[in-house]
GROMACS .gro file of C-alpha atoms in nm:
model
  161
    1UNK     CA    1   5.135  -5.000  -1.271
    2UNK     CA    2   5.346  -4.749  -1.074
    3UNK     CA    3   5.390  -4.527  -1.382
    4UNK     CA    4   5.016  -4.548  -1.448
    5UNK     CA    5   4.938  -4.430  -1.095
    6UNK     CA    6   5.187  -4.144  -1.128
    7UNK     CA    7   5.023  -4.044  -1.456
    8UNK     CA    8   4.682  -4.050  -1.292
    9UNK     CA    9   4.801  -3.850  -0.994
   10UNK     CA   10   4.949  -3.585  -1.220
   11UNK     CA   11   4.632  -3.567  -1.428
   12UNK     CA   12   4.466  -3.434  -1.115
   13UNK     CA   13   4.776  -3.231  -1.030
   14UNK     CA   14   4.767  -3.068  -1.370
   15UNK     CA   15   4.415  -2.954  -1.296
   16UNK     CA   16   4.513  -2.787  -0.974
   17UNK     CA   17   4.558  -3.039  -0.697
   18UNK     CA   18   4.671  -3.391  -0.644
   19UNK     CA   19   4.536  -3.697  -0.477
   20UNK     CA   20   4.834  -3.674  -0.242
   21UNK     CA   21   4.765  -3.313  -0.139
   22UNK     CA   22   4.389  -3.281  -0.184
   23UNK     CA   23   4.241  -3.056   0.072
   24UNK     CA   24   4.576  -2.919   0.182
   25UNK     CA   25   4.491  -2.566   0.079
   26UNK     CA   26   4.816  -2.529  -0.114
   27UNK     CA   27   4.797  -2.364  -0.452
   28UNK     CA   28   4.982  -2.513  -0.746
   29UNK     CA   29   5.308  -2.339  -0.807
   30UNK     CA   30   5.347  -2.130  -1.118
   31UNK     CA   31   4.977  -2.086  -1.190
   32UNK     CA   32   4.910  -1.773  -0.984
   33UNK     CA   33   4.572  -1.914  -0.879
   34UNK     CA   34   4.417  -2.249  -0.817
   35UNK     CA   35   4.217  -2.415  -1.097
   36UNK     CA   36   3.982  -2.533  -0.820
   37UNK     CA   37   3.863  -2.173  -0.782
   38UNK     CA   38   3.827  -2.108  -1.157
   39UNK     CA   39   3.490  -2.064  -1.318
   40UNK     CA   40   3.385  -2.324  -1.577
   41UNK     CA   41   3.513  -2.125  -1.876
   42UNK     CA   42   3.854  -2.066  -1.715
   43UNK     CA   43   3.885  -2.432  -1.615
   44UNK     CA   44   3.792  -2.544  -1.967
   45UNK     CA   45   4.058  -2.315  -2.117
   46UNK     CA   46   4.317  -2.441  -1.867
   47UNK     CA   47   4.237  -2.803  -1.954
   48UNK     CA   48   4.256  -2.734  -2.327
   49UNK     CA   49   4.600  -2.573  -2.282
   50UNK     CA   50   4.719  -2.870  -2.076
   51UNK     CA   51   4.596  -3.117  -2.340
   52UNK     CA   52   4.768  -2.917  -2.616
   53UNK     CA   53   5.090  -2.914  -2.412
   54UNK     CA   54   5.083  -3.284  -2.320
   55UNK     CA   55   4.951  -3.414  -2.654
   56UNK     CA   56   5.109  -3.191  -2.923
   57UNK     CA   57   5.100  -3.461  -3.193
   58UNK     CA   58   4.737  -3.559  -3.136
   59UNK     CA   59   4.473  -3.509  -3.399
   60UNK     CA   60   4.209  -3.242  -3.345
   61UNK     CA   61   3.956  -3.518  -3.273
   62UNK     CA   62   4.185  -3.683  -3.015
   63UNK     CA   63   4.262  -3.353  -2.841
   64UNK     CA   64   3.894  -3.265  -2.835
   65UNK     CA   65   3.797  -3.603  -2.688
   66UNK     CA   66   4.077  -3.603  -2.427
   67UNK     CA   67   3.983  -3.247  -2.327
   68UNK     CA   68   3.616  -3.354  -2.302
   69UNK     CA   69   3.716  -3.647  -2.078
   70UNK     CA   70   3.936  -3.423  -1.860
   71UNK     CA   71   3.666  -3.156  -1.828
   72UNK     CA   72   3.406  -3.413  -1.721
   73UNK     CA   73   3.650  -3.558  -1.469
   74UNK     CA   74   3.739  -3.213  -1.334
   75UNK     CA   75   3.370  -3.124  -1.295
   76UNK     CA   76   3.307  -3.450  -1.108
   77UNK     CA   77   3.615  -3.415  -0.884
   78UNK     CA   78   3.583  -3.043  -0.805
   79UNK     CA   79   3.301  -3.084  -0.547
   80UNK     CA   80   3.491  -3.372  -0.385
   81UNK     CA   81   3.801  -3.152  -0.367
   82UNK     CA   82   3.595  -2.888  -0.186
   83UNK     CA   83   3.462  -3.150   0.055
   84UNK     CA   84   3.817  -3.276   0.117
   85UNK     CA   85   3.929  -2.919   0.190
   86UNK     CA   86   3.641  -2.874   0.434
   87UNK     CA   87   3.726  -3.205   0.605
   88UNK     CA   88   4.091  -3.105   0.632
   89UNK     CA   89   3.989  -2.775   0.794
   90UNK     CA   90   3.755  -2.956   1.035
   91UNK     CA   91   4.035  -3.198   1.135
   92UNK     CA   92   4.271  -2.905   1.191
   93UNK     CA   93   4.016  -2.733   1.416
   94UNK     CA   94   3.949  -3.051   1.614
   95UNK     CA   95   4.320  -3.109   1.666
   96UNK     CA   96   4.356  -2.755   1.803
   97UNK     CA   97   4.090  -2.806   2.073
   98UNK     CA   98   4.188  -2.837   2.439
   99UNK     CA   99   4.064  -3.197   2.444
  100UNK     CA  100   4.098  -3.437   2.154
  101UNK     CA  101   3.775  -3.593   2.025
  102UNK     CA  102   3.915  -3.916   1.887
  103UNK     CA  103   3.577  -4.043   1.764
  104UNK     CA  104   3.509  -3.725   1.565
  105UNK     CA  105   3.860  -3.727   1.419
  106UNK     CA  106   3.829  -4.093   1.322
  107UNK     CA  107   3.496  -4.022   1.156
  108UNK     CA  108   3.648  -3.735   0.958
  109UNK     CA  109   3.948  -3.950   0.863
  110UNK     CA  110   3.724  -4.232   0.740
  111UNK     CA  111   3.511  -3.988   0.541
  112UNK     CA  112   3.828  -3.833   0.395
  113UNK     CA  113   3.951  -4.174   0.281
  114UNK     CA  114   3.612  -4.253   0.126
  115UNK     CA  115   3.624  -3.930  -0.074
  116UNK     CA  116   3.986  -3.993  -0.176
  117UNK     CA  117   3.877  -4.333  -0.306
  118UNK     CA  118   3.598  -4.166  -0.505
  119UNK     CA  119   3.852  -3.923  -0.655
  120UNK     CA  120   4.090  -4.208  -0.734
  121UNK     CA  121   3.817  -4.414  -0.904
  122UNK     CA  122   3.695  -4.117  -1.109
  123UNK     CA  123   4.044  -4.015  -1.219
  124UNK     CA  124   4.130  -4.376  -1.308
  125UNK     CA  125   3.813  -4.402  -1.519
  126UNK     CA  126   3.908  -4.080  -1.700
  127UNK     CA  127   4.265  -4.206  -1.753
  128UNK     CA  128   4.131  -4.530  -1.904
  129UNK     CA  129   3.889  -4.337  -2.126
  130UNK     CA  130   4.169  -4.108  -2.246
  131UNK     CA  131   4.403  -4.403  -2.305
  132UNK     CA  132   4.148  -4.560  -2.539
  133UNK     CA  133   4.153  -4.244  -2.754
  134UNK     CA  134   4.531  -4.256  -2.804
  135UNK     CA  135   4.758  -4.486  -3.000
  136UNK     CA  136   5.009  -4.694  -2.800
  137UNK     CA  137   5.288  -4.458  -2.913
  138UNK     CA  138   5.088  -4.152  -2.806
  139UNK     CA  139   5.008  -4.315  -2.471
  140UNK     CA  140   5.379  -4.367  -2.409
  141UNK     CA  141   5.455  -4.000  -2.484
  142UNK     CA  142   5.150  -3.883  -2.290
  143UNK     CA  143   5.250  -4.090  -1.986
  144UNK     CA  144   5.609  -3.965  -2.014
  145UNK     CA  145   5.493  -3.602  -2.017
  146UNK     CA  146   5.258  -3.665  -1.726
  147UNK     CA  147   5.537  -3.840  -1.534
  148UNK     CA  148   5.765  -3.537  -1.579
  149UNK     CA  149   5.487  -3.304  -1.465
  150UNK     CA  150   5.414  -3.525  -1.165
  151UNK     CA  151   5.778  -3.523  -1.058
  152UNK     CA  152   5.789  -3.146  -1.090
  153UNK     CA  153   5.457  -3.095  -0.912
  154UNK     CA  154   5.527  -3.338  -0.630
  155UNK     CA  155   5.870  -3.184  -0.577
  156UNK     CA  156   5.715  -2.840  -0.544
  157UNK     CA  157   5.468  -2.968  -0.284
  158UNK     CA  158   5.737  -3.149  -0.091
  159UNK     CA  159   5.947  -2.833  -0.075
  160UNK     CA  160   5.655  -2.621   0.044
  161UNK     CA  161   5.577  -2.816   0.363
   0.00000   0.00000   0.00000
């Protein structure tokens, strides 16, 4: 289950942010810009390149379906990512005030966790949908590639704080 969660986390990371850093305002390293700020055509192209990179031995039908699943997930998660960013900024502002409004901060924290759960559920659903498209051998390779990307991505975020 741990490897599955890492694969899911990196699926979001590969699209420009991760469940662990959502709303942090940090841009993914090596991309030059955040996929969260891309227009739909740019995001679609980015996803297609990621699918090609992670699933080089997939059939055209499999790649198309996995890309379709990832695009739908990205489109569903993007507004939540924006809301998480806004919540993070609101928390930062509240923590900088002369007096601390614990009730407001707790409300923002609870809302943040609710949105993170929504992201987690949506990404898990997409991961399960994608897994059903792949053979067991392809899933193993796909998860291995995602695991390597997750380790790289998480390391870059850890070093940037």
